[in-house]
PDB file of N, CA and C in Angstrom:
ATOM      1  N   UNK A   1      32.966  -0.368  22.743  1.00 59.00           N
ATOM      2  CA  UNK A   1      32.420  -1.439  21.912  1.00 59.00           C
ATOM      3  C   UNK A   1      30.954  -1.686  22.280  1.00 59.00           C
ATOM      4  N   UNK A   2      30.721  -1.837  23.604  1.00 58.00           N
ATOM      5  CA  UNK A   2      29.282  -2.017  24.104  1.00 58.00           C
ATOM      6  C   UNK A   2      28.430  -0.876  23.627  1.00 58.00           C
ATOM      7  N   UNK A   3      28.960   0.343  23.797  1.00 52.00           N
ATOM      8  CA  UNK A   3      28.202   1.508  23.393  1.00 52.00           C
ATOM      9  C   UNK A   3      27.844   1.492  21.956  1.00 52.00           C
ATOM     10  N   UNK A   4      28.793   1.112  21.103  1.00 54.00           N
ATOM     11  CA  UNK A   4      28.562   1.074  19.688  1.00 54.00           C
ATOM     12  C   UNK A   4      27.452   0.061  19.321  1.00 54.00           C
ATOM     13  N   UNK A   5      27.485  -1.131  19.939  1.00 46.00           N
ATOM     14  CA  UNK A   5      26.446  -2.106  19.751  1.00 46.00           C
ATOM     15  C   UNK A   5      25.118  -1.588  20.216  1.00 46.00           C
ATOM     16  N   UNK A   6      25.114  -0.949  21.392  1.00 44.00           N
ATOM     17  CA  UNK A   6      23.841  -0.422  21.908  1.00 44.00           C
ATOM     18  C   UNK A   6      23.239   0.646  20.984  1.00 44.00           C
ATOM     19  N   UNK A   7      24.080   1.527  20.539  1.00 45.00           N
ATOM     20  CA  UNK A   7      23.639   2.549  19.599  1.00 45.00           C
ATOM     21  C   UNK A   7      23.098   1.964  18.321  1.00 45.00           C
ATOM     22  N   UNK A   8      23.814   1.017  17.776  1.00 44.00           N
ATOM     23  CA  UNK A   8      23.379   0.346  16.534  1.00 44.00           C
ATOM     24  C   UNK A   8      22.018  -0.281  16.727  1.00 44.00           C
ATOM     25  N   UNK A   9      21.899  -1.011  17.878  1.00 45.00           N
ATOM     26  CA  UNK A   9      20.630  -1.691  18.130  1.00 45.00           C
ATOM     27  C   UNK A   9      19.461  -0.648  18.279  1.00 45.00           C
ATOM     28  N   UNK A  10      19.763   0.447  18.990  1.00 43.00           N
ATOM     29  CA  UNK A  10      18.770   1.543  19.141  1.00 43.00           C
ATOM     30  C   UNK A  10      18.317   2.090  17.773  1.00 43.00           C
ATOM     31  N   UNK A  11      19.264   2.244  16.909  1.00 43.00           N
ATOM     32  CA  UNK A  11      18.960   2.782  15.576  1.00 43.00           C
ATOM     33  C   UNK A  11      18.036   1.801  14.803  1.00 43.00           C
ATOM     34  N   UNK A  12      18.345   0.557  14.873  1.00 42.00           N
ATOM     35  CA  UNK A  12      17.454  -0.437  14.153  1.00 42.00           C
ATOM     36  C   UNK A  12      16.132  -0.495  14.826  1.00 42.00           C
ATOM     37  N   UNK A  13      16.025  -0.481  16.108  1.00 39.00           N
ATOM     38  CA  UNK A  13      14.792  -0.519  16.816  1.00 39.00           C
ATOM     39  C   UNK A  13      13.936   0.707  16.464  1.00 39.00           C
ATOM     40  N   UNK A  14      14.564   1.859  16.444  1.00 37.00           N
ATOM     41  CA  UNK A  14      13.809   3.087  16.068  1.00 37.00           C
ATOM     42  C   UNK A  14      13.252   3.022  14.632  1.00 37.00           C
ATOM     43  N   UNK A  15      14.085   2.493  13.747  1.00 40.00           N
ATOM     44  CA  UNK A  15      13.582   2.339  12.397  1.00 40.00           C
ATOM     45  C   UNK A  15      12.427   1.404  12.246  1.00 40.00           C
ATOM     46  N   UNK A  16      12.484   0.323  13.006  1.00 41.00           N
ATOM     47  CA  UNK A  16      11.382  -0.644  12.920  1.00 41.00           C
ATOM     48  C   UNK A  16      10.174  -0.056  13.576  1.00 41.00           C
ATOM     49  N   UNK A  17      10.295   0.728  14.639  1.00 37.00           N
ATOM     50  CA  UNK A  17       9.089   1.345  15.245  1.00 37.00           C
ATOM     51  C   UNK A  17       8.501   2.369  14.325  1.00 37.00           C
ATOM     52  N   UNK A  18       9.328   3.145  13.674  1.00 41.00           N
ATOM     53  CA  UNK A  18       8.825   4.092  12.683  1.00 41.00           C
ATOM     54  C   UNK A  18       8.064   3.465  11.542  1.00 41.00           C
ATOM     55  N   UNK A  19       8.658   2.319  11.062  1.00 50.00           N
ATOM     56  CA  UNK A  19       7.912   1.568  10.001  1.00 50.00           C
ATOM     57  C   UNK A  19       6.573   1.086  10.483  1.00 50.00           C
ATOM     58  N   UNK A  20       6.570   0.552  11.702  1.00 56.00           N
ATOM     59  CA  UNK A  20       5.294   0.050  12.251  1.00 56.00           C
ATOM     60  C   UNK A  20       4.288   1.208  12.336  1.00 56.00           C
ATOM     61  N   UNK A  21       4.719   2.352  12.799  1.00 61.00           N
ATOM     62  CA  UNK A  21       3.863   3.568  12.904  1.00 61.00           C
ATOM     63  C   UNK A  21       3.333   3.940  11.528  1.00 61.00           C
ATOM     64  N   UNK A  22       4.279   3.971  10.540  1.00 91.00           N
ATOM     65  CA  UNK A  22       3.880   4.307   9.132  1.00 91.00           C
ATOM     66  C   UNK A  22       2.822   3.329   8.651  1.00 91.00           C
ATOM     67  N   UNK A  23       3.010   2.044   8.907  1.00 92.00           N
ATOM     68  CA  UNK A  23       2.062   0.966   8.491  1.00 92.00           C
ATOM     69  C   UNK A  23       0.759   1.267   9.103  1.00 92.00           C
ATOM     70  N   UNK A  24       0.710   1.464  10.465  1.00 94.00           N
ATOM     71  CA  UNK A  24      -0.554   1.666  11.149  1.00 94.00           C
ATOM     72  C   UNK A  24      -1.257   2.898  10.582  1.00 94.00           C
ATOM     73  N   UNK A  25      -0.539   3.999  10.295  1.00 96.00           N
ATOM     74  CA  UNK A  25      -1.071   5.200   9.783  1.00 96.00           C
ATOM     75  C   UNK A  25      -1.705   5.010   8.434  1.00 96.00           C
ATOM     76  N   UNK A  26      -1.031   4.194   7.556  1.00 96.00           N
ATOM     77  CA  UNK A  26      -1.595   3.950   6.277  1.00 96.00           C
ATOM     78  C   UNK A  26      -2.781   3.077   6.294  1.00 96.00           C
ATOM     79  N   UNK A  27      -2.796   2.033   7.201  1.00 96.00           N
ATOM     80  CA  UNK A  27      -3.978   1.208   7.369  1.00 96.00           C
ATOM     81  C   UNK A  27      -5.126   2.028   7.828  1.00 96.00           C
ATOM     82  N   UNK A  28      -4.892   2.916   8.720  1.00 97.00           N
ATOM     83  CA  UNK A  28      -6.008   3.899   9.251  1.00 97.00           C
ATOM     84  C   UNK A  28      -6.478   4.723   8.092  1.00 97.00           C
ATOM     85  N   UNK A  29      -5.616   5.262   7.251  1.00 98.00           N
ATOM     86  CA  UNK A  29      -6.036   6.073   6.113  1.00 98.00           C
ATOM     87  C   UNK A  29      -6.868   5.249   5.129  1.00 98.00           C
ATOM     88  N   UNK A  30      -6.443   4.014   4.922  1.00 98.00           N
ATOM     89  CA  UNK A  30      -7.183   3.200   3.932  1.00 98.00           C
ATOM     90  C   UNK A  30      -8.587   2.880   4.478  1.00 98.00           C
ATOM     91  N   UNK A  31      -8.674   2.663   5.812  1.00 98.00           N
ATOM     92  CA  UNK A  31     -10.039   2.472   6.438  1.00 98.00           C
ATOM     93  C   UNK A  31     -10.872   3.738   6.279  1.00 98.00           C
ATOM     94  N   UNK A  32     -10.268   4.884   6.553  1.00 98.00           N
ATOM     95  CA  UNK A  32     -10.953   6.149   6.456  1.00 98.00           C
ATOM     96  C   UNK A  32     -11.480   6.389   5.084  1.00 98.00           C
ATOM     97  N   UNK A  33     -10.743   5.998   4.102  1.00 98.00           N
ATOM     98  CA  UNK A  33     -11.079   6.269   2.662  1.00 98.00           C
ATOM     99  C   UNK A  33     -11.964   5.155   2.054  1.00 98.00           C
ATOM    100  N   UNK A  34     -12.309   4.095   2.811  1.00 97.00           N
ATOM    101  CA  UNK A  34     -13.149   3.066   2.389  1.00 97.00           C
ATOM    102  C   UNK A  34     -12.474   1.968   1.545  1.00 97.00           C
ATOM    103  N   UNK A  35     -11.156   1.922   1.466  1.00 97.00           N
ATOM    104  CA  UNK A  35     -10.431   0.994   0.685  1.00 97.00           C
ATOM    105  C   UNK A  35     -10.699  -0.430   1.121  1.00 97.00           C
ATOM    106  N   UNK A  36     -10.927  -0.646   2.425  1.00 97.00           N
ATOM    107  CA  UNK A  36     -11.110  -2.012   2.874  1.00 97.00           C
ATOM    108  C   UNK A  36     -12.479  -2.564   2.606  1.00 97.00           C
ATOM    109  N   UNK A  37     -13.364  -1.781   1.974  1.00 96.00           N
ATOM    110  CA  UNK A  37     -14.583  -2.347   1.514  1.00 96.00           C
ATOM    111  C   UNK A  37     -14.429  -3.320   0.398  1.00 96.00           C
ATOM    112  N   UNK A  38     -13.263  -3.163  -0.390  1.00 96.00           N
ATOM    113  CA  UNK A  38     -13.068  -4.092  -1.479  1.00 96.00           C
ATOM    114  C   UNK A  38     -11.708  -4.731  -1.379  1.00 96.00           C
ATOM    115  N   UNK A  39     -10.754  -4.227  -0.554  1.00 97.00           N
ATOM    116  CA  UNK A  39      -9.415  -4.794  -0.530  1.00 97.00           C
ATOM    117  C   UNK A  39      -8.961  -5.178   0.889  1.00 97.00           C
ATOM    118  N   UNK A  40      -7.911  -5.918   0.933  1.00 97.00           N
ATOM    119  CA  UNK A  40      -7.216  -6.301   2.143  1.00 97.00           C
ATOM    120  C   UNK A  40      -5.697  -6.339   1.868  1.00 97.00           C
ATOM    121  N   UNK A  41      -4.902  -6.157   2.903  1.00 96.00           N
ATOM    122  CA  UNK A  41      -3.472  -6.300   2.689  1.00 96.00           C
ATOM    123  C   UNK A  41      -3.028  -7.699   2.225  1.00 96.00           C
ATOM    124  N   UNK A  42      -3.612  -8.721   2.851  1.00 95.00           N
ATOM    125  CA  UNK A  42      -3.167 -10.079   2.664  1.00 95.00           C
ATOM    126  C   UNK A  42      -4.009 -10.952   1.727  1.00 95.00           C
ATOM    127  N   UNK A  43      -5.271 -10.660   1.608  1.00 95.00           N
ATOM    128  CA  UNK A  43      -6.097 -11.648   0.823  1.00 95.00           C
ATOM    129  C   UNK A  43      -7.057 -10.897  -0.106  1.00 95.00           C
ATOM    130  N   UNK A  44      -7.481 -11.533  -1.160  1.00 95.00           N
ATOM    131  CA  UNK A  44      -8.434 -10.965  -2.072  1.00 95.00           C
ATOM    132  C   UNK A  44      -9.752 -10.892  -1.445  1.00 95.00           C
ATOM    133  N   UNK A  45     -10.462  -9.771  -1.576  1.00 94.00           N
ATOM    134  CA  UNK A  45     -11.786  -9.572  -1.101  1.00 94.00           C
ATOM    135  C   UNK A  45     -12.654  -9.456  -2.352  1.00 94.00           C
ATOM    136  N   UNK A  46     -13.031  -8.326  -2.764  1.00 93.00           N
ATOM    137  CA  UNK A  46     -13.637  -8.045  -4.069  1.00 93.00           C
ATOM    138  C   UNK A  46     -12.527  -7.687  -5.067  1.00 93.00           C
ATOM    139  N   UNK A  47     -11.571  -6.968  -4.601  1.00 94.00           N
ATOM    140  CA  UNK A  47     -10.389  -6.600  -5.367  1.00 94.00           C
ATOM    141  C   UNK A  47      -9.220  -7.381  -4.931  1.00 94.00           C
ATOM    142  N   UNK A  48      -8.083  -7.246  -5.582  1.00 96.00           N
ATOM    143  CA  UNK A  48      -6.888  -8.013  -5.194  1.00 96.00           C
ATOM    144  C   UNK A  48      -6.236  -7.557  -3.882  1.00 96.00           C
ATOM    145  N   UNK A  49      -5.542  -8.487  -3.271  1.00 96.00           N
ATOM    146  CA  UNK A  49      -4.835  -8.181  -2.044  1.00 96.00           C
ATOM    147  C   UNK A  49      -3.725  -7.225  -2.418  1.00 96.00           C
ATOM    148  N   UNK A  50      -3.484  -6.254  -1.572  1.00 96.00           N
ATOM    149  CA  UNK A  50      -2.464  -5.252  -1.866  1.00 96.00           C
ATOM    150  C   UNK A  50      -1.071  -5.830  -1.996  1.00 96.00           C
ATOM    151  N   UNK A  51      -0.722  -6.880  -1.232  1.00 96.00           N
ATOM    152  CA  UNK A  51       0.540  -7.502  -1.385  1.00 96.00           C
ATOM    153  C   UNK A  51       0.716  -8.117  -2.792  1.00 96.00           C
ATOM    154  N   UNK A  52      -0.374  -8.703  -3.355  1.00 96.00           N
ATOM    155  CA  UNK A  52      -0.412  -9.156  -4.746  1.00 96.00           C
ATOM    156  C   UNK A  52      -0.130  -8.061  -5.751  1.00 96.00           C
ATOM    157  N   UNK A  53      -0.767  -6.924  -5.487  1.00 96.00           N
ATOM    158  CA  UNK A  53      -0.514  -5.715  -6.340  1.00 96.00           C
ATOM    159  C   UNK A  53       0.950  -5.297  -6.368  1.00 96.00           C
ATOM    160  N   UNK A  54       1.475  -5.305  -5.142  1.00 96.00           N
ATOM    161  CA  UNK A  54       2.971  -4.914  -4.949  1.00 96.00           C
ATOM    162  C   UNK A  54       3.818  -5.852  -5.735  1.00 96.00           C
ATOM    163  N   UNK A  55       3.505  -7.140  -5.577  1.00 96.00           N
ATOM    164  CA  UNK A  55       4.340  -8.084  -6.295  1.00 96.00           C
ATOM    165  C   UNK A  55       4.248  -7.986  -7.816  1.00 96.00           C
ATOM    166  N   UNK A  56       3.008  -7.817  -8.283  1.00 96.00           N
ATOM    167  CA  UNK A  56       2.831  -7.724  -9.727  1.00 96.00           C
ATOM    168  C   UNK A  56       3.537  -6.491 -10.327  1.00 96.00           C
ATOM    169  N   UNK A  57       3.474  -5.383  -9.665  1.00 96.00           N
ATOM    170  CA  UNK A  57       4.040  -4.194 -10.194  1.00 96.00           C
ATOM    171  C   UNK A  57       5.418  -3.795  -9.639  1.00 96.00           C
ATOM    172  N   UNK A  58       6.043  -4.747  -8.982  1.00 92.00           N
ATOM    173  CA  UNK A  58       7.377  -4.450  -8.356  1.00 92.00           C
ATOM    174  C   UNK A  58       8.374  -3.800  -9.241  1.00 92.00           C
ATOM    175  N   UNK A  59       8.521  -4.285 -10.474  1.00 94.00           N
ATOM    176  CA  UNK A  59       9.519  -3.794 -11.412  1.00 94.00           C
ATOM    177  C   UNK A  59       9.005  -2.933 -12.488  1.00 94.00           C
ATOM    178  N   UNK A  60       7.798  -2.454 -12.325  1.00 96.00           N
ATOM    179  CA  UNK A  60       7.086  -1.617 -13.355  1.00 96.00           C
ATOM    180  C   UNK A  60       7.186  -0.147 -12.951  1.00 96.00           C
ATOM    181  N   UNK A  61       8.070   0.565 -13.721  1.00 95.00           N
ATOM    182  CA  UNK A  61       8.299   1.982 -13.460  1.00 95.00           C
ATOM    183  C   UNK A  61       7.100   2.872 -13.679  1.00 95.00           C
ATOM    184  N   UNK A  62       6.149   2.398 -14.427  1.00 97.00           N
ATOM    185  CA  UNK A  62       4.910   3.139 -14.701  1.00 97.00           C
ATOM    186  C   UNK A  62       3.775   2.873 -13.743  1.00 97.00           C
ATOM    187  N   UNK A  63       3.963   1.937 -12.849  1.00 97.00           N
ATOM    188  CA  UNK A  63       2.909   1.457 -11.974  1.00 97.00           C
ATOM    189  C   UNK A  63       2.274   2.561 -11.082  1.00 97.00           C
ATOM    190  N   UNK A  64       3.152   3.403 -10.522  1.00 97.00           N
ATOM    191  CA  UNK A  64       2.697   4.407  -9.605  1.00 97.00           C
ATOM    192  C   UNK A  64       1.663   5.356 -10.286  1.00 97.00           C
ATOM    193  N   UNK A  65       2.029   5.881 -11.420  1.00 97.00           N
ATOM    194  CA  UNK A  65       1.090   6.756 -12.162  1.00 97.00           C
ATOM    195  C   UNK A  65      -0.162   6.046 -12.628  1.00 97.00           C
ATOM    196  N   UNK A  66      -0.005   4.782 -13.123  1.00 96.00           N
ATOM    197  CA  UNK A  66      -1.116   4.042 -13.700  1.00 96.00           C
ATOM    198  C   UNK A  66      -2.157   3.692 -12.552  1.00 96.00           C
ATOM    199  N   UNK A  67      -1.599   3.345 -11.377  1.00 97.00           N
ATOM    200  CA  UNK A  67      -2.431   2.898 -10.290  1.00 97.00           C
ATOM    201  C   UNK A  67      -3.148   4.142  -9.653  1.00 97.00           C
ATOM    202  N   UNK A  68      -2.560   5.287  -9.704  1.00 98.00           N
ATOM    203  CA  UNK A  68      -3.212   6.486  -9.286  1.00 98.00           C
ATOM    204  C   UNK A  68      -4.401   6.760 -10.083  1.00 98.00           C
ATOM    205  N   UNK A  69      -4.298   6.617 -11.429  1.00 98.00           N
ATOM    206  CA  UNK A  69      -5.400   6.842 -12.351  1.00 98.00           C
ATOM    207  C   UNK A  69      -6.442   5.789 -12.101  1.00 98.00           C
ATOM    208  N   UNK A  70      -6.107   4.584 -11.891  1.00 97.00           N
ATOM    209  CA  UNK A  70      -7.071   3.466 -11.700  1.00 97.00           C
ATOM    210  C   UNK A  70      -7.848   3.683 -10.407  1.00 97.00           C
ATOM    211  N   UNK A  71      -7.150   4.034  -9.351  1.00 98.00           N
ATOM    212  CA  UNK A  71      -7.849   4.254  -8.061  1.00 98.00           C
ATOM    213  C   UNK A  71      -8.740   5.428  -8.195  1.00 98.00           C
ATOM    214  N   UNK A  72      -8.363   6.475  -8.801  1.00 98.00           N
ATOM    215  CA  UNK A  72      -9.189   7.710  -8.942  1.00 98.00           C
ATOM    216  C   UNK A  72     -10.404   7.502  -9.905  1.00 98.00           C
ATOM    217  N   UNK A  73     -10.105   6.952 -11.035  1.00 98.00           N
ATOM    218  CA  UNK A  73     -11.089   6.863 -12.159  1.00 98.00           C
ATOM    219  C   UNK A  73     -11.770   5.518 -12.251  1.00 98.00           C
ATOM    220  N   UNK A  74     -11.277   4.473 -11.548  1.00 96.00           N
ATOM    221  CA  UNK A  74     -11.853   3.189 -11.737  1.00 96.00           C
ATOM    222  C   UNK A  74     -11.166   2.434 -12.819  1.00 96.00           C
ATOM    223  N   UNK A  75     -11.528   1.183 -13.027  1.00 94.00           N
ATOM    224  CA  UNK A  75     -10.886   0.417 -14.059  1.00 94.00           C
ATOM    225  C   UNK A  75     -11.469  -0.993 -14.103  1.00 94.00           C
ATOM    226  N   UNK A  76     -11.123  -1.713 -15.204  1.00 93.00           N
ATOM    227  CA  UNK A  76     -11.568  -3.049 -15.346  1.00 93.00           C
ATOM    228  C   UNK A  76     -10.505  -3.744 -16.177  1.00 93.00           C
ATOM    229  N   UNK A  77     -10.356  -5.024 -15.957  1.00 90.00           N
ATOM    230  CA  UNK A  77      -9.496  -5.915 -16.699  1.00 90.00           C
ATOM    231  C   UNK A  77      -8.079  -6.022 -16.239  1.00 90.00           C
ATOM    232  N   UNK A  78      -7.675  -5.334 -15.263  1.00 89.00           N
ATOM    233  CA  UNK A  78      -6.338  -5.512 -14.740  1.00 89.00           C
ATOM    234  C   UNK A  78      -6.181  -6.751 -13.910  1.00 89.00           C
ATOM    235  N   UNK A  79      -7.277  -7.226 -13.334  1.00 90.00           N
ATOM    236  CA  UNK A  79      -7.285  -8.394 -12.447  1.00 90.00           C
ATOM    237  C   UNK A  79      -8.449  -9.277 -12.825  1.00 90.00           C
ATOM    238  N   UNK A  80      -8.468  -9.745 -13.995  1.00 88.00           N
ATOM    239  CA  UNK A  80      -9.578 -10.573 -14.497  1.00 88.00           C
ATOM    240  C   UNK A  80     -10.741  -9.687 -14.839  1.00 88.00           C
ATOM    241  N   UNK A  81     -11.937 -10.123 -14.542  1.00 88.00           N
ATOM    242  CA  UNK A  81     -13.117  -9.295 -14.801  1.00 88.00           C
ATOM    243  C   UNK A  81     -13.522  -8.369 -13.694  1.00 88.00           C
ATOM    244  N   UNK A  82     -12.736  -8.277 -12.634  1.00 86.00           N
ATOM    245  CA  UNK A  82     -12.977  -7.427 -11.538  1.00 86.00           C
ATOM    246  C   UNK A  82     -13.069  -5.941 -11.987  1.00 86.00           C
ATOM    247  N   UNK A  83     -14.009  -5.225 -11.440  1.00 91.00           N
ATOM    248  CA  UNK A  83     -14.148  -3.806 -11.709  1.00 91.00           C
ATOM    249  C   UNK A  83     -13.787  -3.030 -10.516  1.00 91.00           C
ATOM    250  N   UNK A  84     -13.011  -1.964 -10.672  1.00 94.00           N
ATOM    251  CA  UNK A  84     -12.771  -1.073  -9.532  1.00 94.00           C
ATOM    252  C   UNK A  84     -13.570   0.184  -9.704  1.00 94.00           C
ATOM    253  N   UNK A  85     -14.339   0.533  -8.718  1.00 95.00           N
ATOM    254  CA  UNK A  85     -15.173   1.717  -8.788  1.00 95.00           C
ATOM    255  C   UNK A  85     -14.319   2.975  -8.620  1.00 95.00           C
ATOM    256  N   UNK A  86     -14.705   4.065  -9.273  1.00 97.00           N
ATOM    257  CA  UNK A  86     -13.949   5.263  -9.139  1.00 97.00           C
ATOM    258  C   UNK A  86     -13.987   5.859  -7.731  1.00 97.00           C
ATOM    259  N   UNK A  87     -12.983   6.533  -7.371  1.00 96.00           N
ATOM    260  CA  UNK A  87     -12.824   7.175  -6.028  1.00 96.00           C
ATOM    261  C   UNK A  87     -12.531   8.583  -6.124  1.00 96.00           C
ATOM    262  N   UNK A  88     -13.409   9.296  -6.887  1.00 96.00           N
ATOM    263  CA  UNK A  88     -13.094  10.758  -7.182  1.00 96.00           C
ATOM    264  C   UNK A  88     -13.259  11.697  -5.904  1.00 96.00           C
ATOM    265  N   UNK A  89     -13.895  11.160  -4.888  1.00 97.00           N
ATOM    266  CA  UNK A  89     -14.052  11.984  -3.655  1.00 97.00           C
ATOM    267  C   UNK A  89     -12.910  11.851  -2.737  1.00 97.00           C
ATOM    268  N   UNK A  90     -12.014  10.894  -3.030  1.00 98.00           N
ATOM    269  CA  UNK A  90     -10.796  10.731  -2.200  1.00 98.00           C
ATOM    270  C   UNK A  90      -9.755  11.766  -2.696  1.00 98.00           C
ATOM    271  N   UNK A  91      -9.205  12.618  -1.799  1.00 98.00           N
ATOM    272  CA  UNK A  91      -8.208  13.532  -2.222  1.00 98.00           C
ATOM    273  C   UNK A  91      -7.081  12.886  -2.957  1.00 98.00           C
ATOM    274  N   UNK A  92      -6.584  13.561  -4.032  1.00 98.00           N
ATOM    275  CA  UNK A  92      -5.491  13.088  -4.786  1.00 98.00           C
ATOM    276  C   UNK A  92      -4.232  12.758  -3.919  1.00 98.00           C
ATOM    277  N   UNK A  93      -3.956  13.603  -2.986  1.00 97.00           N
ATOM    278  CA  UNK A  93      -2.773  13.416  -2.178  1.00 97.00           C
ATOM    279  C   UNK A  93      -2.954  12.031  -1.325  1.00 97.00           C
ATOM    280  N   UNK A  94      -4.119  11.770  -0.904  1.00 98.00           N
ATOM    281  CA  UNK A  94      -4.319  10.483  -0.127  1.00 98.00           C
ATOM    282  C   UNK A  94      -4.160   9.275  -1.087  1.00 98.00           C
ATOM    283  N   UNK A  95      -4.677   9.444  -2.317  1.00 98.00           N
ATOM    284  CA  UNK A  95      -4.491   8.365  -3.301  1.00 98.00           C
ATOM    285  C   UNK A  95      -3.010   8.134  -3.506  1.00 98.00           C
ATOM    286  N   UNK A  96      -2.246   9.193  -3.715  1.00 97.00           N
ATOM    287  CA  UNK A  96      -0.834   9.019  -3.952  1.00 97.00           C
ATOM    288  C   UNK A  96      -0.115   8.354  -2.780  1.00 97.00           C
ATOM    289  N   UNK A  97      -0.455   8.761  -1.592  1.00 97.00           N
ATOM    290  CA  UNK A  97       0.179   8.160  -0.389  1.00 97.00           C
ATOM    291  C   UNK A  97      -0.160   6.680  -0.290  1.00 97.00           C
ATOM    292  N   UNK A  98      -1.460   6.343  -0.520  1.00 97.00           N
ATOM    293  CA  UNK A  98      -1.875   4.929  -0.433  1.00 97.00           C
ATOM    294  C   UNK A  98      -1.186   4.118  -1.528  1.00 97.00           C
ATOM    295  N   UNK A  99      -1.150   4.579  -2.733  1.00 97.00           N
ATOM    296  CA  UNK A  99      -0.487   3.773  -3.778  1.00 97.00           C
ATOM    297  C   UNK A  99       0.939   3.671  -3.556  1.00 97.00           C
ATOM    298  N   UNK A 100       1.620   4.670  -3.142  1.00 96.00           N
ATOM    299  CA  UNK A 100       3.028   4.622  -2.848  1.00 96.00           C
ATOM    300  C   UNK A 100       3.283   3.590  -1.695  1.00 96.00           C
ATOM    301  N   UNK A 101       2.458   3.554  -0.729  1.00 96.00           N
ATOM    302  CA  UNK A 101       2.590   2.636   0.394  1.00 96.00           C
ATOM    303  C   UNK A 101       2.381   1.206  -0.056  1.00 96.00           C
ATOM    304  N   UNK A 102       1.205   0.966  -0.801  1.00 95.00           N
ATOM    305  CA  UNK A 102       0.917  -0.433  -1.166  1.00 95.00           C
ATOM    306  C   UNK A 102       2.053  -0.988  -2.053  1.00 95.00           C
ATOM    307  N   UNK A 103       2.688  -0.132  -2.855  1.00 96.00           N
ATOM    308  CA  UNK A 103       3.735  -0.658  -3.736  1.00 96.00           C
ATOM    309  C   UNK A 103       5.030  -1.059  -2.928  1.00 96.00           C
ATOM    310  N   UNK A 104       5.041  -0.692  -1.688  1.00 94.00           N
ATOM    311  CA  UNK A 104       6.213  -1.098  -0.793  1.00 94.00           C
ATOM    312  C   UNK A 104       6.006  -2.379  -0.116  1.00 94.00           C
ATOM    313  N   UNK A 105       4.748  -2.853  -0.122  1.00 94.00           N
ATOM    314  CA  UNK A 105       4.427  -4.084   0.645  1.00 94.00           C
ATOM    315  C   UNK A 105       5.174  -5.241   0.041  1.00 94.00           C
ATOM    316  N   UNK A 106       5.801  -6.077   0.824  1.00 80.00           N
ATOM    317  CA  UNK A 106       6.482  -7.213   0.373  1.00 80.00           C
ATOM    318  C   UNK A 106       5.596  -8.445   0.544  1.00 80.00           C
ATOM    319  N   UNK A 107       5.786  -9.414  -0.295  1.00 60.00           N
ATOM    320  CA  UNK A 107       5.059 -10.648  -0.220  1.00 60.00           C
ATOM    321  C   UNK A 107       5.500 -11.492   0.975  1.00 60.00           C
ATOM    322  N   UNK A 108       4.544 -11.991   1.734  1.00 55.00           N
ATOM    323  CA  UNK A 108       4.921 -12.816   2.845  1.00 55.00           C
ATOM    324  C   UNK A 108       4.454 -14.254   2.550  1.00 55.00           C
ATOM    325  N   UNK A 109       4.217 -14.512   1.323  1.00 49.00           N
ATOM    326  CA  UNK A 109       3.736 -15.854   0.964  1.00 49.00           C
ATOM    327  C   UNK A 109       4.839 -16.665   0.424  1.00 49.00           C
TER     328      UNK A 109
END
């Protein structure tokens, strides 16, 4: 019984650690690609907070594709009058990874 509890605890601890490492890796990628010039995870800077984006598009099955296009090509009108500059120099694979990650962020508000 004690061994089962210990193994279960280890499994959850490993999953939490992996999630933290993934989070840190994605934050590092976002810094590398210049995303934090206009965005933050928690609060609005020039663009919306990523947690707010995740909440808005939580149940939207088309969000992933649409956000990839917006990040790559820029856009206006999705968040008031704010304009998102195009990011055509960011590799498509990085854009996909970042969009997929930000859509998983849960609201802590």
